[in-house]
Tab-separated table of C-alpha atoms in Angstrom:
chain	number	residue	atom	x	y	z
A	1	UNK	CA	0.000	0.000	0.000
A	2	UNK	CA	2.750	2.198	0.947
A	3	UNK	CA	4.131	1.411	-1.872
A	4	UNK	CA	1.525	1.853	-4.138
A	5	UNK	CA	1.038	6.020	-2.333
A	6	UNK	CA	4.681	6.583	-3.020
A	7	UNK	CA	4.282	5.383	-6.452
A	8	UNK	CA	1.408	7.621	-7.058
A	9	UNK	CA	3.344	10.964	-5.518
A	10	UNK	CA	6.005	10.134	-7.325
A	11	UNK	CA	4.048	9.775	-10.702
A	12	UNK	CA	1.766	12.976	-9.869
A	13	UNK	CA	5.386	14.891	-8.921
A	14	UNK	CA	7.391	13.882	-12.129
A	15	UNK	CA	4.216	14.816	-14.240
A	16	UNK	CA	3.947	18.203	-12.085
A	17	UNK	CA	7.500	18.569	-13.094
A	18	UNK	CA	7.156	17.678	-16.667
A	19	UNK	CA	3.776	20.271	-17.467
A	20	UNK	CA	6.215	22.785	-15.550
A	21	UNK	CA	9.253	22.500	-18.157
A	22	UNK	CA	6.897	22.292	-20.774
A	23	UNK	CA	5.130	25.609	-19.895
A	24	UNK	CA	8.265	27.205	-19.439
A	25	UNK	CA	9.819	26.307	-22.430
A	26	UNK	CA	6.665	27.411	-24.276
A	27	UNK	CA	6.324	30.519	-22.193
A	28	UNK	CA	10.663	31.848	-23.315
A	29	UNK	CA	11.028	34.671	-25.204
A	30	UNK	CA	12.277	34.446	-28.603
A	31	UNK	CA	15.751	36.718	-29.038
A	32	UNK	CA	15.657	38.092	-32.858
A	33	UNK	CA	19.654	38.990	-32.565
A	34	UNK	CA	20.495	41.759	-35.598
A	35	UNK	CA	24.049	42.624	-36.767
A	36	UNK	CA	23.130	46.669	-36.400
A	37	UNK	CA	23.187	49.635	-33.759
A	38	UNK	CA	20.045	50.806	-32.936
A	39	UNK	CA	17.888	53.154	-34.993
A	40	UNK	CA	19.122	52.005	-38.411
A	41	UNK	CA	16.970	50.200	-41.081
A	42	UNK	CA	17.796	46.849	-39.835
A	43	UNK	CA	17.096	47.883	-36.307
A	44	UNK	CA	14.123	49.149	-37.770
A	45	UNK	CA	13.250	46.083	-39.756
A	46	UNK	CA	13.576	44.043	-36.915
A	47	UNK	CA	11.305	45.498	-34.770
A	48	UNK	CA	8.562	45.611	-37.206
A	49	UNK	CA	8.864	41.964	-37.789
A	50	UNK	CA	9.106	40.924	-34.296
A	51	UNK	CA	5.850	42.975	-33.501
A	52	UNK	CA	3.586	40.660	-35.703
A	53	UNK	CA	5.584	37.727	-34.888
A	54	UNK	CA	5.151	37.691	-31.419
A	55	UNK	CA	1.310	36.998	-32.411
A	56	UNK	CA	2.313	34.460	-34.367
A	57	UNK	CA	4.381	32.409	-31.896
A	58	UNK	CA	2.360	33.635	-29.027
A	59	UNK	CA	5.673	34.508	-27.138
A	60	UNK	CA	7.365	37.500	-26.482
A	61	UNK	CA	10.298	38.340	-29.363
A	62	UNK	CA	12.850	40.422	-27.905
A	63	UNK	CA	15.224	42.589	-30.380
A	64	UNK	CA	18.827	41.959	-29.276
A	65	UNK	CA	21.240	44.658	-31.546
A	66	UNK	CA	24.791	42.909	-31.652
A	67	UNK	CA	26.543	45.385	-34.192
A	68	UNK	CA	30.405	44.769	-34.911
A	69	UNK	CA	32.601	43.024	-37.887
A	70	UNK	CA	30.543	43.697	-40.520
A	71	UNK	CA	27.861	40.905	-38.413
A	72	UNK	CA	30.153	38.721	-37.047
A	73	UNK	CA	29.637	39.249	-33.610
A	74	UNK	CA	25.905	38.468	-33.882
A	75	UNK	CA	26.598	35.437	-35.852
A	76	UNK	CA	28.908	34.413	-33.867
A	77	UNK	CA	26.575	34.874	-30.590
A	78	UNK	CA	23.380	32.996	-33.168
A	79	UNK	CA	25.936	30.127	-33.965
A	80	UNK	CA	27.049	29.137	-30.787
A	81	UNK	CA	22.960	29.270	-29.230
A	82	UNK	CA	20.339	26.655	-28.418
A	83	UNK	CA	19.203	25.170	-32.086
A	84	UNK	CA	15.261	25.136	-30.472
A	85	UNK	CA	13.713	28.252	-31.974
A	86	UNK	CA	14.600	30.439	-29.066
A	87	UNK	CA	17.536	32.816	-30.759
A	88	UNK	CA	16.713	34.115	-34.160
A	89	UNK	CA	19.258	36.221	-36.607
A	90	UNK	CA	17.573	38.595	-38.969
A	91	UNK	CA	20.617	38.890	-41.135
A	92	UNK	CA	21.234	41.100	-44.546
A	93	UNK	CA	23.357	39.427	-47.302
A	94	UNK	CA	26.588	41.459	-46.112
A	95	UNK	CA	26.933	39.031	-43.006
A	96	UNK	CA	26.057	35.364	-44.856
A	97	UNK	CA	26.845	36.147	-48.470
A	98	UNK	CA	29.564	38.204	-48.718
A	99	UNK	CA	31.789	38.029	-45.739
A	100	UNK	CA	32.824	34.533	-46.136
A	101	UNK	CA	35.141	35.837	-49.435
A	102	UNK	CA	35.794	38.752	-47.396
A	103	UNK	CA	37.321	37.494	-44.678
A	104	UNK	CA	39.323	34.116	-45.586
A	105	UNK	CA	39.520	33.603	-41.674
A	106	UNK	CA	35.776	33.810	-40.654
A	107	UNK	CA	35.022	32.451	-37.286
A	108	UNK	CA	31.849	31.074	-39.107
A	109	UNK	CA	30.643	29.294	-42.085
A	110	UNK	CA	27.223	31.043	-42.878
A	111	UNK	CA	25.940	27.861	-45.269
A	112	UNK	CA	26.912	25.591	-42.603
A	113	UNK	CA	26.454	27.039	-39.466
A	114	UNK	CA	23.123	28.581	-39.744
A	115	UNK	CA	19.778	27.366	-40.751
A	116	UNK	CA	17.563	29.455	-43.303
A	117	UNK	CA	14.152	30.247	-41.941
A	118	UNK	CA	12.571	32.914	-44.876
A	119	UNK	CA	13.369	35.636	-46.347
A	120	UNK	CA	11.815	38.671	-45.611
A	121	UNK	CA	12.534	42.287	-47.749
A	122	UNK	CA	14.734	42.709	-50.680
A	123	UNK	CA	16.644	46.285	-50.290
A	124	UNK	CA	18.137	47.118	-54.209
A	125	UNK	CA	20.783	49.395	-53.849
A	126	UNK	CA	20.275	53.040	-55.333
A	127	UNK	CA	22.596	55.441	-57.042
A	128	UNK	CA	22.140	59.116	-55.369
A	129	UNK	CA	23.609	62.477	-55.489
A	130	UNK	CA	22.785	66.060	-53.926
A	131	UNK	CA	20.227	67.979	-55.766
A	132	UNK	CA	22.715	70.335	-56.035
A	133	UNK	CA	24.488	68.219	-58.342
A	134	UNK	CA	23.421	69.182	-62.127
A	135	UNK	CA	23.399	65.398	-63.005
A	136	UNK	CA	19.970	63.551	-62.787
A	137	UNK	CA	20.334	60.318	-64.216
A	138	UNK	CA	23.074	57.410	-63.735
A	139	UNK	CA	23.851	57.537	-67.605
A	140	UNK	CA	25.022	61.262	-67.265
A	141	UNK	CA	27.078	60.295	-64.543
A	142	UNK	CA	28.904	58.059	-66.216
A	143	UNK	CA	29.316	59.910	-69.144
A	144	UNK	CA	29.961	63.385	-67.145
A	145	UNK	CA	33.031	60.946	-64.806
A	146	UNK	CA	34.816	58.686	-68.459
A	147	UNK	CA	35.748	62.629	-69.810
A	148	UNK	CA	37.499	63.976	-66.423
A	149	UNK	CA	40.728	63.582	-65.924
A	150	UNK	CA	40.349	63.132	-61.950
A	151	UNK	CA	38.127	60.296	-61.133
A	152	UNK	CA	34.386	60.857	-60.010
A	153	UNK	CA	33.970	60.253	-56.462
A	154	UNK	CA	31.857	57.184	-55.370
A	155	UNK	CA	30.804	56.284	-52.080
A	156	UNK	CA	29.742	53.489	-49.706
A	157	UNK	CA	29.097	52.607	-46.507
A	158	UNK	CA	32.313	50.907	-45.848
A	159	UNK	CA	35.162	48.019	-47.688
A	160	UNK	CA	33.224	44.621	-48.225
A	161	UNK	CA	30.008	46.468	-47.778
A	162	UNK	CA	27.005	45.841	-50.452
A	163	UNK	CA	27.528	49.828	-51.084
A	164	UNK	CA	30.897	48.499	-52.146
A	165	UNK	CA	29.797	45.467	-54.062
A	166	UNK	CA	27.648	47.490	-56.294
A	167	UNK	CA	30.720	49.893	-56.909
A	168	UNK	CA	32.250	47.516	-57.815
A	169	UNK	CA	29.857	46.225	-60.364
A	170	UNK	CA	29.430	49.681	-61.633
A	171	UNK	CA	32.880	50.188	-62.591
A	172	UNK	CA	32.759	46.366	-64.523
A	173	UNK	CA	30.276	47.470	-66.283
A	174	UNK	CA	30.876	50.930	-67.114
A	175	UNK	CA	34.380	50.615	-67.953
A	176	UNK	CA	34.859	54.084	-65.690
A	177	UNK	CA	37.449	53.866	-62.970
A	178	UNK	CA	35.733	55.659	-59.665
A	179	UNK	CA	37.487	56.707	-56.963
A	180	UNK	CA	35.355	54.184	-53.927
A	181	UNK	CA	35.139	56.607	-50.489
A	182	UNK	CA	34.911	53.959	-48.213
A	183	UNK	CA	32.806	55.324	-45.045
A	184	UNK	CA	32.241	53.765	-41.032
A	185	UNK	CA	28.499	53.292	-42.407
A	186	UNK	CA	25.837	54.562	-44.351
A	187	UNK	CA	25.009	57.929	-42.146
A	188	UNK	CA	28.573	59.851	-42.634
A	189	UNK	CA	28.601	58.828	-46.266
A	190	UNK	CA	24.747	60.052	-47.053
A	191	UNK	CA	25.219	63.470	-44.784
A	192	UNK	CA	28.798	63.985	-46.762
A	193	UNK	CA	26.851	62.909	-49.579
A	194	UNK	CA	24.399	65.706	-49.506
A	195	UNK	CA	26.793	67.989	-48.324
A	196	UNK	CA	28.468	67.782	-51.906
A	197	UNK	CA	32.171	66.413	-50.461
A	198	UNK	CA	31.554	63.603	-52.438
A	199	UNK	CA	29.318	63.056	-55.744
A	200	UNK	CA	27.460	60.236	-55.121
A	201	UNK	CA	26.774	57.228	-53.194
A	202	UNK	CA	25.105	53.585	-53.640
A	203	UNK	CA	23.156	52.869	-50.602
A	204	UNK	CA	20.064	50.314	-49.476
A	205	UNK	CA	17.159	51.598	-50.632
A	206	UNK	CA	15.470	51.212	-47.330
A	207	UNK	CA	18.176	53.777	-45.678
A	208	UNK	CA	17.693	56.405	-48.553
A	209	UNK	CA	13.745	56.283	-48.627
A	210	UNK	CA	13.499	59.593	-45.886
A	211	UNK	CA	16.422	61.438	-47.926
A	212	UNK	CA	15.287	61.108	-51.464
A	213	UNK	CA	11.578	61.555	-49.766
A	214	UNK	CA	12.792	65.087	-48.268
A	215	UNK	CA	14.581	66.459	-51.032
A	216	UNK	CA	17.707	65.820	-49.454
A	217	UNK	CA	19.121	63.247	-52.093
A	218	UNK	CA	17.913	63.036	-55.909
A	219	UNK	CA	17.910	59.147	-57.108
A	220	UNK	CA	19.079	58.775	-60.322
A	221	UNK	CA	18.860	54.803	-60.804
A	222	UNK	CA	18.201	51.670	-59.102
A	223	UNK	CA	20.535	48.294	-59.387
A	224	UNK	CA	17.343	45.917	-59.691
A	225	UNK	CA	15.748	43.713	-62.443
A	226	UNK	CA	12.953	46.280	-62.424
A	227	UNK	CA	11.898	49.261	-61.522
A	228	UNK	CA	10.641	49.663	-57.475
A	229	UNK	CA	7.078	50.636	-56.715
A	230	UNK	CA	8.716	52.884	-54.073
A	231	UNK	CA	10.579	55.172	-56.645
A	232	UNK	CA	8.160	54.107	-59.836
A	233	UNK	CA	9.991	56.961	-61.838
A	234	UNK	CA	13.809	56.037	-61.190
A	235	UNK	CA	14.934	53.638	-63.775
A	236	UNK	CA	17.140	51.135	-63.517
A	237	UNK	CA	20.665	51.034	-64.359
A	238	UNK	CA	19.662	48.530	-67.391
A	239	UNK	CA	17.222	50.792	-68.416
A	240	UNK	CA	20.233	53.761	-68.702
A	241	UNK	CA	22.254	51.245	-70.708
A	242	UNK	CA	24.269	49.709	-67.401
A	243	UNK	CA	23.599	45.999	-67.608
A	244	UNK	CA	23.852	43.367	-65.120
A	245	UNK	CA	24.474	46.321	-62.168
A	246	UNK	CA	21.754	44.152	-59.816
A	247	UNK	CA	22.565	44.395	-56.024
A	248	UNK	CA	20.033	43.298	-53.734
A	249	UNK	CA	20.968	43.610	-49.823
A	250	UNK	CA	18.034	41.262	-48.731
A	251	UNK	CA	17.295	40.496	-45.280
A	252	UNK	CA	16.238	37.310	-44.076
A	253	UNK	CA	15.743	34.521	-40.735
A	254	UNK	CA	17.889	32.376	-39.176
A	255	UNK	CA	18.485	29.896	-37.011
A	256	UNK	CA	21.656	27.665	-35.672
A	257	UNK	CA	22.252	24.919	-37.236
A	258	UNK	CA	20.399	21.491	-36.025
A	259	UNK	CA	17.429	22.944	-35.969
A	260	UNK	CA	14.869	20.410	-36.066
A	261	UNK	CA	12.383	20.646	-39.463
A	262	UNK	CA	9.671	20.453	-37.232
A	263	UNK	CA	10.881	23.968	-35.512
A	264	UNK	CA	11.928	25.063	-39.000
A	265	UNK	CA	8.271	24.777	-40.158
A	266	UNK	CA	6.749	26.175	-37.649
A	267	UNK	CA	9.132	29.280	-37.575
A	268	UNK	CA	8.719	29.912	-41.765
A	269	UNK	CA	4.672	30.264	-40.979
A	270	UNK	CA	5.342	32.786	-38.509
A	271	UNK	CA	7.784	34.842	-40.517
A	272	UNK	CA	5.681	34.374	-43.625
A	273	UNK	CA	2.126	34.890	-41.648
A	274	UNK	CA	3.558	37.976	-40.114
A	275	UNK	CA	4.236	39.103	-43.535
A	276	UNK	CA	0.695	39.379	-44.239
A	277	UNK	CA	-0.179	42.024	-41.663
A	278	UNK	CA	-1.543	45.260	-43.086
A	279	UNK	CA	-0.051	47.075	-40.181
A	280	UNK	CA	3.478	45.340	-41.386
A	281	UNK	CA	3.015	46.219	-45.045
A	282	UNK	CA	2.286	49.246	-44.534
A	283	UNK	CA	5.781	50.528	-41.896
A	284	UNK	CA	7.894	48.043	-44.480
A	285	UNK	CA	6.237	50.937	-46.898
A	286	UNK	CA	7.646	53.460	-45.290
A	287	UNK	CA	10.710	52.085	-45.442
A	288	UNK	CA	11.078	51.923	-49.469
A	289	UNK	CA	10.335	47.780	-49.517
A	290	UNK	CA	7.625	45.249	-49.880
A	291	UNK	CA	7.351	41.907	-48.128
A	292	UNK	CA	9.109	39.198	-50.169
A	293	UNK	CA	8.145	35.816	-48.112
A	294	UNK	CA	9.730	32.528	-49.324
A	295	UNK	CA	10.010	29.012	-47.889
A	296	UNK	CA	13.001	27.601	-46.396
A	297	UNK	CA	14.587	26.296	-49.669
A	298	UNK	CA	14.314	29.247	-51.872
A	299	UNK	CA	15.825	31.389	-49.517
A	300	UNK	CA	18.818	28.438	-49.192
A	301	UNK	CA	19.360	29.142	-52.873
A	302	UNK	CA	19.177	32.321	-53.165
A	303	UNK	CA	21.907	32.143	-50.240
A	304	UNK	CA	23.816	29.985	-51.941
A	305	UNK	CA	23.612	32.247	-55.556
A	306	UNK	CA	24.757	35.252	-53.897
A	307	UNK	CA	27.544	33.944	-51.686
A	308	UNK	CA	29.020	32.838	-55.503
A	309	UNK	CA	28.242	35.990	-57.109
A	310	UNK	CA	29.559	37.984	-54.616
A	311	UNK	CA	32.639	35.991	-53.889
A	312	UNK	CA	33.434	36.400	-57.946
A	313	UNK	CA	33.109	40.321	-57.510
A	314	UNK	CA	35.623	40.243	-54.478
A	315	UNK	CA	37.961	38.346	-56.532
A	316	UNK	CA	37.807	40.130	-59.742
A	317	UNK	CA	37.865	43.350	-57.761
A	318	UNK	CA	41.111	42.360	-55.518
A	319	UNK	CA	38.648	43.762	-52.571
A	320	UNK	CA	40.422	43.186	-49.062
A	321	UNK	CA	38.891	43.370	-45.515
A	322	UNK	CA	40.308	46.602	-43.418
């Protein structure tokens, strides 16, 4: 008999136990770790995504900013976390696709170590200059910068940056040899930018959107397949005669590797059902970009394309890490 009470506690305690864990794992917060300071585009990004999210998962989703070597230090910190859903990395292509030909010595091996969730915005790059500058469109540029004897001054937001990719795209294409103005970021090189110290810059379009929309910065072309509903009247380089100029700094989820398919599934609804929200559409608006949902595997390839197209550019360009 005594037996057979001790047997029940026991039971009743263990299952106790068991419904506790389980709550409490259900009941964590989910970390969305992003490779940016506060306040930028991706800090921006991220918050609007883990806003609808947290609906979806039922959970809180806690923004952790982890900026530093080019993303490194947040992939390092996603890498090296529990593979159960619990630590996210919204991550542009600068951190997965183009650092590993950037830096021979990476700490991490982005088609390895991480696990590809969805993607969520594509951000084109865009071609700007003051409206002070006379020129208006990217084919005058060119033209105006192949009959100077100095070369035409061309800025990004730092070395290995997509900023810098595109650059060096451009001056494939175009035959023209720019001077690159290598910047600590996007902000110094758009406020030098308008301030006319340099003549133009390639940027995401997602950081340019409130500068173009103020006056501040004239577009004059977009590296995309086609033109963007948020500038409808910019063309693209193609359209100007500059061919196969097509940058896209898209930002996507993901978690460690080992994550189970079962989490993997579960996590792509979210992202892609938070996607839908008209509340969502409508800030990601504001921002210059549309939704662009996708399931697991065709955001895997479209890692996998870039991380070779990009680690051609390096090459061809000679491009080393600072």
């Amino acid at each position: 008999m005594k037996n057979r009470i001790l047997s029940t506690f026991l039971g009743g305690a263990l299952a106790a136990a068991f419904a506790f864990a389980s709550v409490s794992i259900a009941a964590q917060p989910t970390r969305l770790v992003v490779a940016f300071p506060p306040g930028g585009p991706a800090d921006s990004l991220a918050r609007i995504l883990a806003k609808e999210l947290e609906t979806e998962l039922k959970t809180t989703v806690i923004v952790e900013n982890k900026p530093g070597a080019n993303g490194a230090i947040a992939a390092n910190y996603v890498m090296r976390s529990p593979a159960d859903g619990s630590v996210l990395f919204l991550s542009s292509a600068g951190a997965i696709a183009i650092n590993p030909s950037l830096y021979p010595s990476l700490s991490y091996k982005p088609t390895e170590d991480f696990t590809p969730i969805a993607l969520v915005v594509h951000t084109p790059e865009v071609l700007v200059v003051s409206p002070k500058n006379p020129i208006k469109t990217a084919s005058d540029y060119v033209a105006a910068a192949a009959k100077r004897s100095e070369p035409a001054t061309l800025a990004s937001s730092g070395v290995g940056s997509m900023p810098h990719m595109t650059i060096e795209l451009f001056k494939n294409q175009t035959k023209v040899d720019f001077l690159h103005v290598a910047y600590k970021g996007a902000a110094p090189a758009i406020a030098d930018t308008i301030g006319g110290h340099v003549e133009a810059f390639f940027g995401d379009v997602s950081g340019l959107m409130p500068f173009i929309n103020d006056g501040q910065l004239v577009a004059l072309g977009v590296a995309a397949p086609a033109r963007l509903k948020s500038l409808p009247n910019v063309p693209t380089l193609a359209e100007q005669g500059i061919p196969n100029v097509e940058a896209n700094n898209w930002y996507g989820v993901f978690a460690p590797k080992g994550t189970s398919a079962e989490v993997v599934t579960k996590l792509n609804e979210a992202v892609r059902n938070s996607l839908k929200a008209n509340a969502l559409i409508a800030n990601l608006a504001s921002l210059g970009v549309e939704p662009s949902p996708s399931s697991p595997e065709a955001f895997r390839d479209l890692v996998q394309k870039d991380t070779a197209k990009w680690a051609a550019v390096i090459k061809a360009g000679n491009v080393k890490a600072e």
